[in-house]
Short mmCIF file of C-alpha atoms and ligand atoms in Angstrom, two decimals:
data_model
loop_
_atom_site.label_atom_id
_atom_site.label_comp_id
_atom_site.label_asym_id
_atom_site.label_seq_id
_atom_site.Cartn_x
_atom_site.Cartn_y
_atom_site.Cartn_z
CA MET A 75 -11.41 36.71 -43.90
CA PRO A 76 -14.41 34.66 -45.41
CA ALA A 77 -17.73 36.32 -44.08
CA ALA A 78 -19.80 35.91 -47.17
CA GLY A 79 -22.06 32.76 -46.01
CA ARG A 80 -25.70 32.89 -45.69
CA GLY A 81 -25.78 31.57 -42.33
CA GLU A 82 -28.63 29.05 -43.23
CA ARG A 83 -28.21 26.90 -39.83
CA LEU A 84 -28.34 30.16 -37.70
CA GLY A 85 -31.50 30.90 -39.51
CA ALA A 86 -31.38 34.55 -38.93
CA VAL A 87 -33.13 37.12 -41.28
CA LEU A 88 -29.50 38.72 -41.95
CA PRO A 89 -26.36 36.69 -43.38
CA LYS A 90 -24.50 35.22 -40.10
CA ALA A 91 -21.66 38.10 -40.47
CA LEU A 92 -24.29 40.76 -39.80
CA VAL A 93 -26.12 39.05 -36.95
CA ALA A 94 -25.89 41.08 -33.67
CA LEU A 95 -23.68 39.60 -30.73
CA ALA A 96 -23.76 41.90 -27.68
CA GLY A 97 -24.97 44.69 -29.69
CA ARG A 98 -22.33 44.51 -32.45
CA PRO A 99 -22.52 42.41 -35.73
CA LEU A 100 -20.29 39.12 -35.40
CA LEU A 101 -18.09 40.48 -38.25
CA TRP A 102 -17.31 43.52 -36.10
CA HIS A 103 -16.14 41.28 -33.24
CA ALA A 104 -14.26 39.08 -35.61
CA VAL A 105 -12.21 41.79 -37.34
CA SER A 106 -11.60 43.62 -33.79
CA GLY A 107 -10.36 40.40 -32.52
CA LEU A 108 -7.68 39.82 -35.41
CA LEU A 109 -6.66 43.71 -35.25
CA GLY A 110 -6.47 43.34 -31.31
CA SER A 111 -3.84 40.76 -31.59
CA ARG A 112 -1.55 43.38 -32.91
CA CYS A 113 0.26 41.02 -35.33
CA VAL A 114 -2.02 41.74 -38.13
CA ASP A 115 -1.31 44.66 -40.74
CA SER A 116 -4.47 44.63 -43.10
CA VAL A 117 -7.77 42.65 -43.34
CA VAL A 118 -9.62 41.76 -46.55
CA VAL A 119 -13.22 40.64 -45.93
CA ALA A 120 -15.24 38.60 -48.20
CA ALA A 121 -18.76 40.02 -47.76
CA PRO A 122 -22.17 38.54 -48.68
CA ALA A 123 -23.31 39.65 -52.17
CA SER A 124 -25.21 43.15 -51.90
CA TYR A 125 -23.91 43.59 -48.47
CA ALA A 126 -20.53 44.80 -49.40
CA ASP A 127 -21.48 48.38 -48.44
CA ALA A 128 -23.16 47.50 -45.31
CA VAL A 129 -19.86 45.72 -44.33
CA ARG A 130 -17.79 48.73 -45.04
CA ASN A 131 -20.09 50.90 -42.96
CA LEU A 132 -20.16 48.56 -39.88
CA LEU A 133 -16.23 48.16 -40.08
CA ALA A 134 -15.79 52.00 -40.44
CA GLY A 135 -15.13 52.55 -36.85
CA VAL A 136 -12.84 49.52 -36.21
CA GLY A 137 -9.55 51.19 -37.55
CA GLY A 138 -6.69 49.52 -39.37
CA PRO A 139 -6.27 49.09 -43.40
CA LEU A 140 -9.36 47.05 -44.34
CA SER A 141 -10.86 46.44 -47.95
CA VAL A 142 -14.13 44.68 -48.62
CA VAL A 143 -14.82 42.33 -51.49
CA THR A 144 -17.88 40.41 -52.55
CA GLY A 145 -17.55 36.55 -51.89
CA GLY A 146 -18.35 33.74 -53.90
CA VAL A 147 -20.80 30.70 -53.99
CA ASP A 148 -18.92 28.75 -51.38
CA ARG A 149 -16.04 29.38 -48.64
CA THR A 150 -13.11 28.22 -51.21
CA ALA A 151 -14.44 30.93 -53.74
CA SER A 152 -14.82 33.78 -51.08
CA VAL A 153 -11.09 33.05 -49.69
CA ARG A 154 -9.96 33.03 -53.49
CA ALA A 155 -11.70 36.38 -54.03
CA ALA A 156 -10.16 37.97 -50.93
CA LEU A 157 -6.75 36.65 -51.57
CA ALA A 158 -6.84 38.38 -54.72
CA LEU A 159 -6.96 41.59 -53.00
CA ALA A 160 -4.01 40.79 -50.64
CA PRO A 161 -1.67 43.72 -50.66
CA VAL A 162 1.49 43.45 -52.79
CA GLY A 163 4.40 42.19 -50.84
CA VAL A 164 2.62 40.43 -48.25
CA ASP A 165 4.76 37.44 -47.09
CA ILE A 166 2.31 35.76 -44.14
CA VAL A 167 -1.52 35.45 -44.63
CA LEU A 168 -4.15 34.44 -42.33
CA VAL A 169 -7.47 32.95 -43.25
CA HIS A 170 -9.99 33.52 -40.51
CA ASP A 171 -13.72 32.54 -40.40
CA ALA A 172 -15.71 35.52 -39.37
CA ALA A 173 -18.08 32.93 -37.57
CA ARG A 174 -15.09 32.18 -35.13
CA CYS A 175 -15.46 35.68 -33.99
CA LEU A 176 -14.41 35.37 -30.26
CA THR A 177 -11.16 33.68 -31.15
CA PRO A 178 -8.39 34.80 -28.38
CA PRO A 179 -5.71 37.32 -29.66
CA ALA A 180 -3.22 34.66 -28.36
CA VAL A 181 -4.34 32.19 -30.88
CA VAL A 182 -3.72 34.59 -33.71
CA ARG A 183 -0.36 35.16 -32.25
CA ALA A 184 0.64 31.69 -31.85
CA VAL A 185 -0.16 30.94 -35.43
CA VAL A 186 1.67 34.14 -36.81
CA ALA A 187 4.47 33.12 -34.76
CA ALA A 188 4.97 29.58 -36.17
CA VAL A 189 4.63 30.76 -39.46
CA ARG A 190 7.36 33.55 -38.75
CA ALA A 191 9.34 30.70 -37.33
CA GLY A 192 9.45 28.92 -40.68
CA ALA A 193 6.28 26.77 -40.99
CA PRO A 194 4.75 27.04 -44.56
CA ALA A 195 1.31 26.18 -43.09
CA VAL A 196 0.01 26.34 -39.45
CA ILE A 197 -3.38 25.57 -38.18
CA PRO A 198 -5.02 25.86 -34.64
CA VAL A 199 -6.33 22.61 -33.36
CA LEU A 200 -8.17 20.99 -30.33
CA PRO A 201 -8.38 17.31 -29.16
CA VAL A 202 -11.62 15.54 -30.10
CA ALA A 203 -13.83 15.09 -26.83
CA ASP A 204 -16.31 12.72 -28.50
CA THR A 205 -15.57 9.22 -29.87
CA VAL A 206 -15.68 9.27 -33.74
CA LYS A 207 -16.69 6.11 -35.83
CA ARG A 208 -16.48 5.66 -39.51
CA VAL A 209 -20.01 4.39 -40.75
CA ASP A 210 -21.11 2.91 -44.12
CA ALA A 211 -23.77 4.41 -46.28
CA ASN A 212 -26.45 2.27 -44.21
CA GLY A 213 -24.96 4.05 -40.88
CA VAL A 214 -23.53 0.68 -39.89
CA VAL A 215 -20.24 1.37 -37.80
CA VAL A 216 -17.19 0.25 -39.98
CA ARG A 217 -14.76 0.92 -37.17
CA THR A 218 -13.71 3.06 -34.38
CA LEU A 219 -11.10 5.75 -34.90
CA ASP A 220 -8.25 6.30 -32.54
CA ARG A 221 -9.23 9.51 -30.90
CA SER A 222 -5.79 10.18 -29.77
CA GLU A 223 -4.74 10.65 -33.51
CA LEU A 224 -7.74 13.01 -34.18
CA ARG A 225 -7.92 16.74 -33.76
CA ALA A 226 -10.77 19.44 -34.49
CA VAL A 227 -9.52 22.16 -36.52
CA GLN A 228 -10.06 26.00 -36.08
CA THR A 229 -8.93 29.23 -37.58
CA PRO A 230 -7.21 31.54 -38.08
CA GLN A 231 -4.86 29.14 -40.27
CA GLY A 232 -1.66 30.85 -41.35
CA PHE A 233 0.68 30.40 -44.35
CA ALA A 234 3.54 31.71 -46.24
CA PHE A 235 1.60 33.78 -48.80
CA ASP A 236 3.14 32.06 -51.79
CA VAL A 237 2.21 28.43 -50.38
CA LEU A 238 -1.34 29.43 -49.81
CA ARG A 239 -1.61 31.07 -53.44
CA GLN A 240 -0.08 27.86 -55.05
CA GLY A 241 -2.74 25.89 -53.06
CA TYR A 242 -5.50 28.06 -54.52
CA ALA A 243 -3.96 27.94 -58.01
CA LEU A 244 -4.03 24.47 -58.01
CA GLY A 245 -7.74 24.70 -57.12
CA SER A 246 -8.96 21.17 -57.42
CA GLY A 247 -12.46 21.32 -56.02
CA PRO A 248 -13.42 22.94 -52.74
CA ALA A 249 -11.83 22.01 -49.52
CA THR A 250 -13.41 22.32 -45.95
CA ASP A 251 -10.34 24.26 -44.83
CA ASP A 252 -7.48 26.13 -46.25
CA ALA A 253 -4.80 23.77 -45.00
CA GLY A 254 -6.48 20.99 -46.94
CA LEU A 255 -5.54 22.78 -50.18
CA VAL A 256 -1.89 23.01 -49.30
CA GLU A 257 -1.69 19.62 -48.17
CA ARG A 258 -2.41 18.48 -51.71
CA LEU A 259 0.66 20.24 -52.71
CA GLY A 260 2.45 17.96 -50.40
CA VAL A 261 3.32 21.02 -47.85
CA LYS A 262 3.84 20.01 -44.21
CA VAL A 263 1.01 21.49 -42.12
CA LEU A 264 1.99 22.26 -38.43
CA THR A 265 -0.35 22.51 -35.41
CA VAL A 266 -0.63 24.61 -32.56
CA PRO A 267 -3.05 24.68 -29.57
CA GLY A 268 -6.32 26.10 -30.53
CA HIS A 269 -8.89 27.52 -27.89
CA PRO A 270 -12.54 26.69 -26.87
CA ASP A 271 -13.53 30.25 -27.50
CA ALA A 272 -12.49 30.00 -31.19
CA PHE A 273 -15.66 27.85 -31.57
CA LYS A 274 -17.51 28.56 -34.87
CA ILE A 275 -20.92 30.15 -34.55
CA THR A 276 -23.19 27.95 -36.54
CA THR A 277 -26.81 27.63 -34.59
CA ALA A 278 -28.66 29.76 -32.49
CA ALA A 279 -27.43 27.89 -29.45
CA ASP A 280 -23.82 28.85 -30.46
CA LEU A 281 -24.96 32.35 -30.74
CA ALA A 282 -26.33 32.09 -27.40
CA ALA A 283 -23.18 30.45 -25.79
CA ALA A 284 -21.07 33.37 -27.42
CA GLU A 285 -23.32 35.86 -25.70
CA LEU A 286 -22.59 34.23 -22.25
CA LEU A 287 -19.00 34.14 -22.95
CA LEU A 288 -18.73 37.75 -23.73
CA GLU A 289 -20.64 38.62 -20.73
CA ARG A 290 -18.02 37.04 -18.68
CA ARG A 291 -15.10 38.32 -20.52
N1 LIG B 169 -18.25 31.62 -45.96
C1 LIG B 169 -17.90 32.43 -47.14
N2 LIG B 169 -18.56 32.25 -48.27
C2 LIG B 169 -19.53 31.38 -48.51
C3 LIG B 169 -19.70 30.57 -47.57
C4 LIG B 169 -19.15 30.77 -46.19
O1 LIG B 169 -17.20 33.50 -47.00
N3 LIG B 169 -19.92 31.22 -49.78
C5 LIG B 169 -17.68 32.00 -44.82
C6 LIG B 169 -18.76 32.09 -43.89
O2 LIG B 169 -19.23 33.48 -43.93
C7 LIG B 169 -18.18 31.85 -42.40
C8 LIG B 169 -17.08 30.76 -42.86
O3 LIG B 169 -17.05 30.72 -44.28
O4 LIG B 169 -17.55 32.68 -41.68
C9 LIG B 169 -17.53 29.35 -42.28
O5 LIG B 169 -18.75 29.01 -43.04
P1 LIG B 169 -19.89 28.63 -42.01
O6 LIG B 169 -19.87 28.52 -40.64
O7 LIG B 169 -20.66 27.38 -42.76
O8 LIG B 169 -21.11 29.74 -42.35
P2 LIG B 169 -22.26 29.69 -43.48
O9 LIG B 169 -21.87 29.16 -44.76
O10 LIG B 169 -22.73 31.30 -43.33
O11 LIG B 169 -23.52 29.03 -42.60
P3 LIG B 169 -24.37 27.81 -43.22
O12 LIG B 169 -23.53 26.96 -43.60
O13 LIG B 169 -25.01 27.36 -41.95
O14 LIG B 169 -25.15 28.52 -44.08
MG1 LIG B 170 -21.64 26.81 -44.61
#
């Protein structure tokens, strides 16, 4: 679980994963959600530098096998660090943003089920609500993309462990998601339905939306 970001767009004093949501750190919600899906055996958290002990403490009560590693300069480096700590003999791995801390357990289960059924790489996606256009360097529209072909991508992304390991071994520059790395191997990536609640907390408005969502759950 990449949780090592600074959360610059959120603009809090603490790194985003440690910011409180309904009285608990975001990371606490994210890890409880994963374990609550009952199809995750162990979690490796990539923590912000100098916060590894704080992260261990805040997760002490969550239960379930957990390890914490210091993350890297970008998300790709953080995931790479966490992958290095994966337990021996693992056959399926999920990569899940701490910032998507309210992801419903059903989404986690759907991703795991699709990998178990034989897909080497699985990502949860949603249709794109806005019209998306390609623009040039001057901000002039080049063309309008066909929205029916586009998807917004969430996490957890699920992989046969060897496939993701190979994707990271290839390591040709940072990717914005993990499936992007295995696409470069020519591996087929399957999509399953995501969920609006799996949105990424990025800004203060997102944090407020998450508070409301939890009040209504
Ligand atoms: N992440 C990470 N290591 C990094 C950067 C990001 O583990 N060096 C993680 C974040 O903690 C988050 C996920 O990747 O769970 C998605 O990144 P993002 O939402 O961009 O979080 P931040 O990078 O923390 O936020 P910002 O870009 O606003 O600084
Ligand atoms: Mg970031």
